[in-house]
Amino acid sequence: MKKYIYLVLFFYFCFPKLYSQQDSLESDSYTLKEIEVFTDRLHDFSSGSKILSIDKKILEENQSGNLSNVLAQHSPLFIKNYSISGLSTPSFRGSGAGHTAILWNGINIQSPTNGLIDFKLIPISFIDQLTLQYGGSSSLWGSGAIGGSIHLNNSAVFNQGFTANASVSLGSFDNKQENIGLGYSNDKISISGKAFFKNAKNDFNFENTAQLGSPEQTISNAETRQNGLILNNYFKINKNQIVNLHAWYQYNDRNLPPSMTINQSKSNQKDKSFRSIAEWKIKKTKESYSLRIAYFNEELLYTDSLISLESKNNFQTLIAETEAKFEIGKNQFLNLGINNTYNSALTKNYLGLKDRNRTALFVSHHLQLFSRVIKITSSFRQEFIFNGDGPFTFSEGVETWLMKTFRFRGNISKNYRIPNLNDLFWTPGGNPDLLSENSWNYESAIAFIKCIDNFSLDAEITAFSNNVTNWIIWLPNNMSVWSPQNILNVWARGLEYDLSISKKINKFKIDVSGQYNFVRSTNEKTESANNAALHKQLIYVPSQKAMGNIRLTYKGYSLAFIYNYIGYRYTTSDNKSYLNPYQLVDIYFNKSFFIQNYTAQLFLQANNILNESYQAIAYYAMPGASYLAGISISFNQKNKQQ
Amino acid sequence: MNKEKNLLILRILQNPFFVIANVMKQSRDILKIRLLRILTMTVERSSVGFCKILILGIAGLTISITGCKKDNPDPVDDTPKPGAYETGIFISCEGPFGSGTGTVSFYDRSTGTVTNDLFGLINSSATLGNVVQSMSIHNDKAYMIVNNAGKIEIVTYSDFKTAGTISGLNKPRYFLGINSTKAYVTEWGSDGLTGAVKVINLSTNTVSSTISTGNGPEEMIQVGESVYVACGKYGADSIVTVINSTTDAVVTSLNVGIGASSIISDANNKIWVLCGGDGYPNYSESGRLVRIDPTTNTIELTMEFSDPNSNPSNLNINNTKDKMYFIYGGSVYEQSTAAVSLNTSTLINRSFYGLSIDPTNDYIYGADAGDYVSDGWVIRYNSSGTIVDSFQVGVIPNGFAFN
């Protein structure tokens, strides 16, 4: 147990940002006694990287939201939304949609076929911790971690007795969601299950700027129906061993609305996914071992009755991973691991069943000097792909404190993304000779951190540069067949300003935070005769995103104002066409009531209160002002011996 | 007082946060609101330490703001030139895939000027839709065939002002004007397989009837009373459907070869069909160039291409209708209508996304779509294949309409 507490303490020390957040947790009656950190690699071997942990409070108030909403509001990611119900993918630090690794309890869940995951299909209610690691970290997480990585983690709570939770929410455009959760934990086991049911008509009105006179229209074919179940179970076999079982099933049925330039759409997408992870951990005084096995089975059925299209895809993933961590002396850890990932995909778009197996060896080392004033981490990863190239990556990070107030960090890493199965096997056009995309990532930052009594301030400036080569794009080949090729070289660089201030006076608390991100992500190489795209910003990468957040907390009341500004996004590679900037203001209000074993929470949300008419992707309408209200009731019966 | 003021100015210069703190202090005195006091304290306390960070921040911000100017789009000078489209070349551009809208560019031969997105420019930023497949001029109108959106946008070509929409089409491809009140439009049908010609009533701009054709119908040509429809894009079929344009009845169908898609008529009133072959994934049947005698509706000549791996496309003919041009194996070839075998020497050693011949001077127009996400180019060659000049048009240029 002590180990875990140490980890938590270590975590605080590493990321003072969390200090204020944890503080806010304590102010409420949520007493999370022990938090288990499952993805130790993130905490032990990412010194020098920028980490953003999304406040638990934000996750709580977005229990009927999805990853797309939360990251659009609270992270530097630009979320590319194909309308309200369609695909939602990120651009992290000026990178492409497949350049952000998404890990669930440390295991990558990006689709093996297109390398993406739709952020709208990840319900916030299924995540206990949401952490963003900026920049490349392929040496820790493997393929895809070029622009950054997103960690969706579940954490165990022991000795809580019986817990039950139910919530309902109602929102604009007939958006209804119900969540229910049940859990039991004593000092040996912790079991919990959560389910959600969501139905939305999404029939909002929008200004159709694609038509003469910009008439107001109602979006059609945007209905969404989702339901899911997640089970998180933890069993302590003895003092040193724990077995964790995670299972996540989800069914999504959504209609995809037409773009503004098309009158109607009859397309529908059904995604069915089952993901499971089993983990066994052994902890000893100076060493620890873990073994993970993950199995994912995903099904995607896309139909378009207008063109009688029916495309069914099924893909499966089997991952086995084992690692061993050793403490060397008092100031060093060494981690050794091996990962084997097997993917198979059955789709009409390939000629028969296609699969791929790959193995990776990874080593990480952490060194602390001068009683933790300087931390240095080094990581290496060698991937072996059956019948393909095997990228070698590494990262070297350093972090140091000056006068307990200034933190300097720096990081150099080499990262990669392997071609996905569509790139290799799509018919027609798939190119089996593709190489992995590579990136060199550099970053450094200086932070000023101050915590006095009930006041905390955290300000940071980060500069980064990320050079991606062999970037895969699809272009027609000599036979006029669209085929992927390792063509682009992209240089993304930028500056990030982060500021968060929090102040507590008796029961009143104010948190103010702001972020400003500036990214230039330019095309540095073109092979075609037309090189108008050379040195131009990539399409759908805004060079500016600014965020502001004010939260007032008093007793059980919480009021938050969330502001977002997204700058110009180009829609053509020569930067001649663009979408205008937009700003969104959201207001969240919560009130908690505590009655004996019950906690009730009332929440009201107003999104886009300025009623801004905007598009994230050209000609895909997004909703104007919308509202949501809901109530959540939790019950907790503590164990008797406590 | 003056000293105090100077001190204040000095402080302001030193640290802009004092300004905020000061303003708050004053308003606090007036309003006596507790919240403001907290804010003031927060700002005051943070200001000292934050000052240092700010200096660094300002340095960085200056860099990014000066950088920003470069990152914000330059204003584009697009002043409408009404009435200027009587003579010239319209280039239809498909627009970015997925979410984009197609556009029409206009090239003025006499001045060499290009106007991009003519439709949006004249019609208060209205869009044509996704994807502009082709464009035809008939009578005093221009018809833009919008494939995904399943419609045809109509404009009066002299001023390019919108003059109606024909909707209710399923994957329309090409337009052929029959007379002042009737036109034919090929379409692939809702399933992409049920080929048809839709008969359009040009007085009401509605679909009046449907004629079944082969699958994947593409270009059409009229000789006398008969309309010849090339059916079989991407290997979907291998026939030419012949329609009587008076009765709208199918006269016959001719088996020309797999992948029939381009069709023209020559000076002798013979019909030439270019078949692309079966293409992906089989690549077993080569493309063909076939001559049809429209008086008997029989195939007179079939010339087979040697390489089944390359699909010949874009058959065009010059003004005197004795020289044909097409794209094959990454090059442009010229083919005499008198020849009985395929020309094997290339005219232009480059491939294009779209190809056409200007009837006024026999210039060859090649459309280069570049990276398919930026404005494309049109490259002009004289009839002997020597490059004349080039100009930039919209995203993914594909079709041409000469006037």
JSON list of N, CA, C and O in Angstrom, two decimals, chain A residues 346-391:
[
{"chain": "A", "resi": 346, "resn": "LEU", "atom": "N", "xyz": [-11.06, -7.98, -41.28]},
{"chain": "A", "resi": 346, "resn": "LEU", "atom": "CA", "xyz": [-11.84, -8.61, -42.34]},
{"chain": "A", "resi": 346, "resn": "LEU", "atom": "C", "xyz": [-12.77, -7.55, -42.91]},
{"chain": "A", "resi": 346, "resn": "LEU", "atom": "O", "xyz": [-13.64, -7.04, -42.22]},
{"chain": "A", "resi": 347, "resn": "THR", "atom": "N", "xyz": [-12.54, -7.18, -44.12]},
{"chain": "A", "resi": 347, "resn": "THR", "atom": "CA", "xyz": [-13.37, -6.18, -44.78]},
{"chain": "A", "resi": 347, "resn": "THR", "atom": "C", "xyz": [-13.38, -6.43, -46.27]},
{"chain": "A", "resi": 347, "resn": "THR", "atom": "O", "xyz": [-12.44, -6.98, -46.83]},
{"chain": "A", "resi": 348, "resn": "LYS", "atom": "N", "xyz": [-14.48, -5.99, -46.89]},
{"chain": "A", "resi": 348, "resn": "LYS", "atom": "CA", "xyz": [-14.60, -6.15, -48.34]},
{"chain": "A", "resi": 348, "resn": "LYS", "atom": "C", "xyz": [-13.57, -5.30, -49.08]},
{"chain": "A", "resi": 348, "resn": "LYS", "atom": "O", "xyz": [-13.30, -5.51, -50.24]},
{"chain": "A", "resi": 349, "resn": "ASN", "atom": "N", "xyz": [-13.05, -4.31, -48.34]},
{"chain": "A", "resi": 349, "resn": "ASN", "atom": "CA", "xyz": [-12.11, -3.40, -48.99]},
{"chain": "A", "resi": 349, "resn": "ASN", "atom": "C", "xyz": [-10.72, -4.00, -49.18]},
{"chain": "A", "resi": 349, "resn": "ASN", "atom": "O", "xyz": [-9.88, -3.42, -49.84]},
{"chain": "A", "resi": 350, "resn": "TYR", "atom": "N", "xyz": [-10.48, -5.14, -48.52]},
{"chain": "A", "resi": 350, "resn": "TYR", "atom": "CA", "xyz": [-9.21, -5.83, -48.72]},
{"chain": "A", "resi": 350, "resn": "TYR", "atom": "C", "xyz": [-9.53, -7.12, -49.45]},
{"chain": "A", "resi": 350, "resn": "TYR", "atom": "O", "xyz": [-10.64, -7.62, -49.41]},
{"chain": "A", "resi": 351, "resn": "LEU", "atom": "N", "xyz": [-8.51, -7.69, -50.06]},
{"chain": "A", "resi": 351, "resn": "LEU", "atom": "CA", "xyz": [-8.73, -8.98, -50.69]},
{"chain": "A", "resi": 351, "resn": "LEU", "atom": "C", "xyz": [-8.49, -10.04, -49.63]},
{"chain": "A", "resi": 351, "resn": "LEU", "atom": "O", "xyz": [-7.37, -10.43, -49.35]},
{"chain": "A", "resi": 352, "resn": "GLY", "atom": "N", "xyz": [-9.55, -10.44, -48.98]},
{"chain": "A", "resi": 352, "resn": "GLY", "atom": "CA", "xyz": [-9.44, -11.47, -47.94]},
{"chain": "A", "resi": 352, "resn": "GLY", "atom": "C", "xyz": [-9.02, -10.90, -46.60]},
{"chain": "A", "resi": 352, "resn": "GLY", "atom": "O", "xyz": [-8.86, -9.70, -46.43]},
{"chain": "A", "resi": 353, "resn": "LEU", "atom": "N", "xyz": [-8.83, -11.79, -45.63]},
{"chain": "A", "resi": 353, "resn": "LEU", "atom": "CA", "xyz": [-8.45, -11.39, -44.28]},
{"chain": "A", "resi": 353, "resn": "LEU", "atom": "C", "xyz": [-6.99, -10.95, -44.28]},
{"chain": "A", "resi": 353, "resn": "LEU", "atom": "O", "xyz": [-6.13, -11.60, -44.85]},
{"chain": "A", "resi": 354, "resn": "LYS", "atom": "N", "xyz": [-6.75, -9.80, -43.65]},
{"chain": "A", "resi": 354, "resn": "LYS", "atom": "CA", "xyz": [-5.37, -9.32, -43.57]},
{"chain": "A", "resi": 354, "resn": "LYS", "atom": "C", "xyz": [-4.98, -9.20, -42.10]},
{"chain": "A", "resi": 354, "resn": "LYS", "atom": "O", "xyz": [-5.79, -8.80, -41.27]},
{"chain": "A", "resi": 355, "resn": "ASP", "atom": "N", "xyz": [-3.76, -9.54, -41.80]},
{"chain": "A", "resi": 355, "resn": "ASP", "atom": "CA", "xyz": [-3.33, -9.41, -40.42]},
{"chain": "A", "resi": 355, "resn": "ASP", "atom": "C", "xyz": [-1.88, -8.94, -40.34]},
{"chain": "A", "resi": 355, "resn": "ASP", "atom": "O", "xyz": [-1.17, -8.86, -41.36]},
{"chain": "A", "resi": 356, "resn": "ARG", "atom": "N", "xyz": [-1.49, -8.60, -39.15]},
{"chain": "A", "resi": 356, "resn": "ARG", "atom": "CA", "xyz": [-0.12, -8.12, -38.94]},
{"chain": "A", "resi": 356, "resn": "ARG", "atom": "C", "xyz": [0.26, -8.42, -37.50]},
{"chain": "A", "resi": 356, "resn": "ARG", "atom": "O", "xyz": [-0.53, -8.24, -36.59]},
{"chain": "A", "resi": 357, "resn": "ASN", "atom": "N", "xyz": [1.47, -8.85, -37.35]},
{"chain": "A", "resi": 357, "resn": "ASN", "atom": "CA", "xyz": [1.98, -9.10, -36.01]},
{"chain": "A", "resi": 357, "resn": "ASN", "atom": "C", "xyz": [3.24, -8.27, -35.82]},
{"chain": "A", "resi": 357, "resn": "ASN", "atom": "O", "xyz": [4.05, -8.13, -36.72]},
{"chain": "A", "resi": 358, "resn": "ARG", "atom": "N", "xyz": [3.36, -7.68, -34.67]},
{"chain": "A", "resi": 358, "resn": "ARG", "atom": "CA", "xyz": [4.57, -6.92, -34.40]},
{"chain": "A", "resi": 358, "resn": "ARG", "atom": "C", "xyz": [4.97, -7.06, -32.94]},
{"chain": "A", "resi": 358, "resn": "ARG", "atom": "O", "xyz": [4.13, -7.24, -32.07]},
{"chain": "A", "resi": 359, "resn": "THR", "atom": "N", "xyz": [6.26, -6.99, -32.73]},
{"chain": "A", "resi": 359, "resn": "THR", "atom": "CA", "xyz": [6.81, -7.16, -31.40]},
{"chain": "A", "resi": 359, "resn": "THR", "atom": "C", "xyz": [7.69, -5.97, -31.11]},
{"chain": "A", "resi": 359, "resn": "THR", "atom": "O", "xyz": [8.39, -5.49, -32.00]},
{"chain": "A", "resi": 360, "resn": "ALA", "atom": "N", "xyz": [7.64, -5.50, -29.91]},
{"chain": "A", "resi": 360, "resn": "ALA", "atom": "CA", "xyz": [8.50, -4.36, -29.55]},
{"chain": "A", "resi": 360, "resn": "ALA", "atom": "C", "xyz": [9.18, -4.64, -28.22]},
{"chain": "A", "resi": 360, "resn": "ALA", "atom": "O", "xyz": [8.59, -5.22, -27.31]},
{"chain": "A", "resi": 361, "resn": "LEU", "atom": "N", "xyz": [10.44, -4.24, -28.16]},
{"chain": "A", "resi": 361, "resn": "LEU", "atom": "CA", "xyz": [11.19, -4.31, -26.91]},
{"chain": "A", "resi": 361, "resn": "LEU", "atom": "C", "xyz": [11.35, -2.89, -26.42]},
{"chain": "A", "resi": 361, "resn": "LEU", "atom": "O", "xyz": [11.66, -2.00, -27.21]},
{"chain": "A", "resi": 362, "resn": "PHE", "atom": "N", "xyz": [11.13, -2.66, -25.14]},
{"chain": "A", "resi": 362, "resn": "PHE", "atom": "CA", "xyz": [11.33, -1.30, -24.65]},
{"chain": "A", "resi": 362, "resn": "PHE", "atom": "C", "xyz": [12.05, -1.28, -23.31]},
{"chain": "A", "resi": 362, "resn": "PHE", "atom": "O", "xyz": [11.90, -2.18, -22.48]},
{"chain": "A", "resi": 363, "resn": "VAL", "atom": "N", "xyz": [12.86, -0.27, -23.16]},
{"chain": "A", "resi": 363, "resn": "VAL", "atom": "CA", "xyz": [13.68, -0.10, -21.97]},
{"chain": "A", "resi": 363, "resn": "VAL", "atom": "C", "xyz": [13.55, 1.35, -21.54]},
{"chain": "A", "resi": 363, "resn": "VAL", "atom": "O", "xyz": [13.59, 2.25, -22.38]},
{"chain": "A", "resi": 364, "resn": "SER", "atom": "N", "xyz": [13.36, 1.57, -20.25]},
{"chain": "A", "resi": 364, "resn": "SER", "atom": "CA", "xyz": [13.34, 2.95, -19.77]},
{"chain": "A", "resi": 364, "resn": "SER", "atom": "C", "xyz": [14.18, 3.04, -18.51]},
{"chain": "A", "resi": 364, "resn": "SER", "atom": "O", "xyz": [14.25, 2.09, -17.72]},
{"chain": "A", "resi": 365, "resn": "HIS", "atom": "N", "xyz": [14.78, 4.18, -18.34]},
{"chain": "A", "resi": 365, "resn": "HIS", "atom": "CA", "xyz": [15.63, 4.39, -17.18]},
{"chain": "A", "resi": 365, "resn": "HIS", "atom": "C", "xyz": [15.33, 5.75, -16.58]},
{"chain": "A", "resi": 365, "resn": "HIS", "atom": "O", "xyz": [15.15, 6.73, -17.28]},
{"chain": "A", "resi": 366, "resn": "HIS", "atom": "N", "xyz": [15.24, 5.78, -15.28]},
{"chain": "A", "resi": 366, "resn": "HIS", "atom": "CA", "xyz": [14.95, 7.04, -14.59]},
{"chain": "A", "resi": 366, "resn": "HIS", "atom": "C", "xyz": [16.04, 7.29, -13.56]},
{"chain": "A", "resi": 366, "resn": "HIS", "atom": "O", "xyz": [16.37, 6.41, -12.78]},
{"chain": "A", "resi": 367, "resn": "LEU", "atom": "N", "xyz": [16.57, 8.49, -13.59]},
{"chain": "A", "resi": 367, "resn": "LEU", "atom": "CA", "xyz": [17.66, 8.83, -12.67]},
{"chain": "A", "resi": 367, "resn": "LEU", "atom": "C", "xyz": [17.31, 10.13, -11.97]},
{"chain": "A", "resi": 367, "resn": "LEU", "atom": "O", "xyz": [16.90, 11.11, -12.60]},
{"chain": "A", "resi": 368, "resn": "GLN", "atom": "N", "xyz": [17.50, 10.12, -10.64]},
{"chain": "A", "resi": 368, "resn": "GLN", "atom": "CA", "xyz": [17.25, 11.34, -9.87]},
{"chain": "A", "resi": 368, "resn": "GLN", "atom": "C", "xyz": [18.56, 11.77, -9.26]},
{"chain": "A", "resi": 368, "resn": "GLN", "atom": "O", "xyz": [19.28, 10.95, -8.70]},
{"chain": "A", "resi": 369, "resn": "LEU", "atom": "N", "xyz": [18.84, 13.05, -9.34]},
{"chain": "A", "resi": 369, "resn": "LEU", "atom": "CA", "xyz": [20.09, 13.55, -8.78]},
{"chain": "A", "resi": 369, "resn": "LEU", "atom": "C", "xyz": [19.79, 14.66, -7.78]},
{"chain": "A", "resi": 369, "resn": "LEU", "atom": "O", "xyz": [18.77, 15.34, -7.88]},
{"chain": "A", "resi": 370, "resn": "PHE", "atom": "N", "xyz": [20.68, 14.84, -6.86]},
{"chain": "A", "resi": 370, "resn": "PHE", "atom": "CA", "xyz": [20.57, 15.91, -5.85]},
{"chain": "A", "resi": 370, "resn": "PHE", "atom": "C", "xyz": [19.19, 15.92, -5.20]},
{"chain": "A", "resi": 370, "resn": "PHE", "atom": "O", "xyz": [18.45, 16.89, -5.30]},
{"chain": "A", "resi": 371, "resn": "SER", "atom": "N", "xyz": [18.87, 14.80, -4.58]},
{"chain": "A", "resi": 371, "resn": "SER", "atom": "CA", "xyz": [17.57, 14.61, -3.94]},
{"chain": "A", "resi": 371, "resn": "SER", "atom": "C", "xyz": [16.41, 15.16, -4.78]},
{"chain": "A", "resi": 371, "resn": "SER", "atom": "O", "xyz": [15.70, 16.08, -4.39]},
{"chain": "A", "resi": 372, "resn": "ARG", "atom": "N", "xyz": [16.28, 14.57, -5.93]},
{"chain": "A", "resi": 372, "resn": "ARG", "atom": "CA", "xyz": [15.16, 14.81, -6.85]},
{"chain": "A", "resi": 372, "resn": "ARG", "atom": "C", "xyz": [15.10, 16.21, -7.46]},
{"chain": "A", "resi": 372, "resn": "ARG", "atom": "O", "xyz": [14.08, 16.59, -8.03]},
{"chain": "A", "resi": 373, "resn": "VAL", "atom": "N", "xyz": [16.19, 16.94, -7.36]},
{"chain": "A", "resi": 373, "resn": "VAL", "atom": "CA", "xyz": [16.19, 18.27, -7.99]},
{"chain": "A", "resi": 373, "resn": "VAL", "atom": "C", "xyz": [16.32, 18.11, -9.50]},
{"chain": "A", "resi": 373, "resn": "VAL", "atom": "O", "xyz": [15.73, 18.84, -10.28]},
{"chain": "A", "resi": 374, "resn": "ILE", "atom": "N", "xyz": [17.08, 17.12, -9.88]},
{"chain": "A", "resi": 374, "resn": "ILE", "atom": "CA", "xyz": [17.22, 16.85, -11.31]},
{"chain": "A", "resi": 374, "resn": "ILE", "atom": "C", "xyz": [16.72, 15.44, -11.59]},
{"chain": "A", "resi": 374, "resn": "ILE", "atom": "O", "xyz": [17.06, 14.49, -10.88]},
{"chain": "A", "resi": 375, "resn": "LYS", "atom": "N", "xyz": [15.90, 15.33, -12.60]},
{"chain": "A", "resi": 375, "resn": "LYS", "atom": "CA", "xyz": [15.41, 14.00, -13.00]},
{"chain": "A", "resi": 375, "resn": "LYS", "atom": "C", "xyz": [15.73, 13.81, -14.47]},
{"chain": "A", "resi": 375, "resn": "LYS", "atom": "O", "xyz": [15.49, 14.71, -15.29]},
{"chain": "A", "resi": 376, "resn": "ILE", "atom": "N", "xyz": [16.26, 12.65, -14.76]},
{"chain": "A", "resi": 376, "resn": "ILE", "atom": "CA", "xyz": [16.60, 12.37, -16.15]},
{"chain": "A", "resi": 376, "resn": "ILE", "atom": "C", "xyz": [15.98, 11.04, -16.53]},
{"chain": "A", "resi": 376, "resn": "ILE", "atom": "O", "xyz": [16.14, 10.05, -15.82]},
{"chain": "A", "resi": 377, "resn": "THR", "atom": "N", "xyz": [15.25, 11.03, -17.63]},
{"chain": "A", "resi": 377, "resn": "THR", "atom": "CA", "xyz": [14.71, 9.74, -18.08]},
{"chain": "A", "resi": 377, "resn": "THR", "atom": "C", "xyz": [15.17, 9.48, -19.50]},
{"chain": "A", "resi": 377, "resn": "THR", "atom": "O", "xyz": [15.29, 10.39, -20.32]},
{"chain": "A", "resi": 378, "resn": "SER", "atom": "N", "xyz": [15.44, 8.21, -19.74]},
{"chain": "A", "resi": 378, "resn": "SER", "atom": "CA", "xyz": [15.83, 7.78, -21.08]},
{"chain": "A", "resi": 378, "resn": "SER", "atom": "C", "xyz": [14.98, 6.58, -21.43]},
{"chain": "A", "resi": 378, "resn": "SER", "atom": "O", "xyz": [14.76, 5.72, -20.58]},
{"chain": "A", "resi": 379, "resn": "SER", "atom": "N", "xyz": [14.47, 6.55, -22.63]},
{"chain": "A", "resi": 379, "resn": "SER", "atom": "CA", "xyz": [13.66, 5.41, -23.06]},
{"chain": "A", "resi": 379, "resn": "SER", "atom": "C", "xyz": [14.06, 5.00, -24.46]},
{"chain": "A", "resi": 379, "resn": "SER", "atom": "O", "xyz": [14.42, 5.85, -25.29]},
{"chain": "A", "resi": 380, "resn": "PHE", "atom": "N", "xyz": [13.98, 3.72, -24.71]},
{"chain": "A", "resi": 380, "resn": "PHE", "atom": "CA", "xyz": [14.31, 3.18, -26.03]},
{"chain": "A", "resi": 380, "resn": "PHE", "atom": "C", "xyz": [13.26, 2.16, -26.40]},
{"chain": "A", "resi": 380, "resn": "PHE", "atom": "O", "xyz": [12.75, 1.45, -25.53]},
{"chain": "A", "resi": 381, "resn": "ARG", "atom": "N", "xyz": [12.94, 2.09, -27.66]},
{"chain": "A", "resi": 381, "resn": "ARG", "atom": "CA", "xyz": [12.00, 1.09, -28.11]},
{"chain": "A", "resi": 381, "resn": "ARG", "atom": "C", "xyz": [12.39, 0.63, -29.50]},
{"chain": "A", "resi": 381, "resn": "ARG", "atom": "O", "xyz": [12.67, 1.43, -30.39]},
{"chain": "A", "resi": 382, "resn": "GLN", "atom": "N", "xyz": [12.44, -0.67, -29.65]},
{"chain": "A", "resi": 382, "resn": "GLN", "atom": "CA", "xyz": [12.72, -1.24, -30.97]},
{"chain": "A", "resi": 382, "resn": "GLN", "atom": "C", "xyz": [11.51, -2.08, -31.34]},
{"chain": "A", "resi": 382, "resn": "GLN", "atom": "O", "xyz": [11.14, -2.99, -30.62]},
{"chain": "A", "resi": 383, "resn": "GLU", "atom": "N", "xyz": [10.92, -1.74, -32.48]},
{"chain": "A", "resi": 383, "resn": "GLU", "atom": "CA", "xyz": [9.75, -2.48, -32.94]},
{"chain": "A", "resi": 383, "resn": "GLU", "atom": "C", "xyz": [10.18, -3.41, -34.06]},
{"chain": "A", "resi": 383, "resn": "GLU", "atom": "O", "xyz": [10.97, -3.04, -34.91]},
{"chain": "A", "resi": 384, "resn": "PHE", "atom": "N", "xyz": [9.66, -4.63, -34.02]},
{"chain": "A", "resi": 384, "resn": "PHE", "atom": "CA", "xyz": [9.94, -5.59, -35.10]},
{"chain": "A", "resi": 384, "resn": "PHE", "atom": "C", "xyz": [8.61, -5.91, -35.76]},
{"chain": "A", "resi": 384, "resn": "PHE", "atom": "O", "xyz": [7.70, -6.42, -35.10]},
{"chain": "A", "resi": 385, "resn": "ILE", "atom": "N", "xyz": [8.49, -5.55, -37.02]},
{"chain": "A", "resi": 385, "resn": "ILE", "atom": "CA", "xyz": [7.23, -5.82, -37.71]},
{"chain": "A", "resi": 385, "resn": "ILE", "atom": "C", "xyz": [7.47, -6.93, -38.70]},
{"chain": "A", "resi": 385, "resn": "ILE", "atom": "O", "xyz": [8.39, -6.86, -39.51]},
{"chain": "A", "resi": 386, "resn": "PHE", "atom": "N", "xyz": [6.64, -7.95, -38.60]},
{"chain": "A", "resi": 386, "resn": "PHE", "atom": "CA", "xyz": [6.78, -9.05, -39.53]},
{"chain": "A", "resi": 386, "resn": "PHE", "atom": "C", "xyz": [6.61, -8.50, -40.94]},
{"chain": "A", "resi": 386, "resn": "PHE", "atom": "O", "xyz": [5.62, -7.86, -41.25]},
{"chain": "A", "resi": 387, "resn": "ASN", "atom": "N", "xyz": [7.59, -8.72, -41.75]},
{"chain": "A", "resi": 387, "resn": "ASN", "atom": "CA", "xyz": [7.56, -8.35, -43.16]},
{"chain": "A", "resi": 387, "resn": "ASN", "atom": "C", "xyz": [7.33, -6.83, -43.33]},
{"chain": "A", "resi": 387, "resn": "ASN", "atom": "O", "xyz": [6.53, -6.34, -44.08]},
{"chain": "A", "resi": 388, "resn": "GLY", "atom": "N", "xyz": [8.13, -6.07, -42.59]},
{"chain": "A", "resi": 388, "resn": "GLY", "atom": "CA", "xyz": [8.07, -4.62, -42.72]},
{"chain": "A", "resi": 388, "resn": "GLY", "atom": "C", "xyz": [9.29, -4.02, -42.07]},
{"chain": "A", "resi": 388, "resn": "GLY", "atom": "O", "xyz": [10.16, -4.74, -41.57]},
{"chain": "A", "resi": 389, "resn": "ASP", "atom": "N", "xyz": [9.33, -2.70, -42.03]},
{"chain": "A", "resi": 389, "resn": "ASP", "atom": "CA", "xyz": [10.50, -2.08, -41.40]},
{"chain": "A", "resi": 389, "resn": "ASP", "atom": "C", "xyz": [10.30, -2.03, -39.89]},
{"chain": "A", "resi": 389, "resn": "ASP", "atom": "O", "xyz": [9.19, -2.08, -39.39]},
{"chain": "A", "resi": 390, "resn": "GLY", "atom": "N", "xyz": [11.37, -1.97, -39.17]},
{"chain": "A", "resi": 390, "resn": "GLY", "atom": "CA", "xyz": [11.27, -1.96, -37.71]},
{"chain": "A", "resi": 390, "resn": "GLY", "atom": "C", "xyz": [11.85, -0.69, -37.15]},
{"chain": "A", "resi": 390, "resn": "GLY", "atom": "O", "xyz": [13.06, -0.52, -37.06]},
{"chain": "A", "resi": 391, "resn": "PRO", "atom": "N", "xyz": [11.00, 0.26, -36.80]},
{"chain": "A", "resi": 391, "resn": "PRO", "atom": "CA", "xyz": [11.53, 1.53, -36.33]},
{"chain": "A", "resi": 391, "resn": "PRO", "atom": "C", "xyz": [12.17, 1.44, -34.94]},
{"chain": "A", "resi": 391, "resn": "PRO", "atom": "O", "xyz": [11.68, 0.70, -34.07]}
]
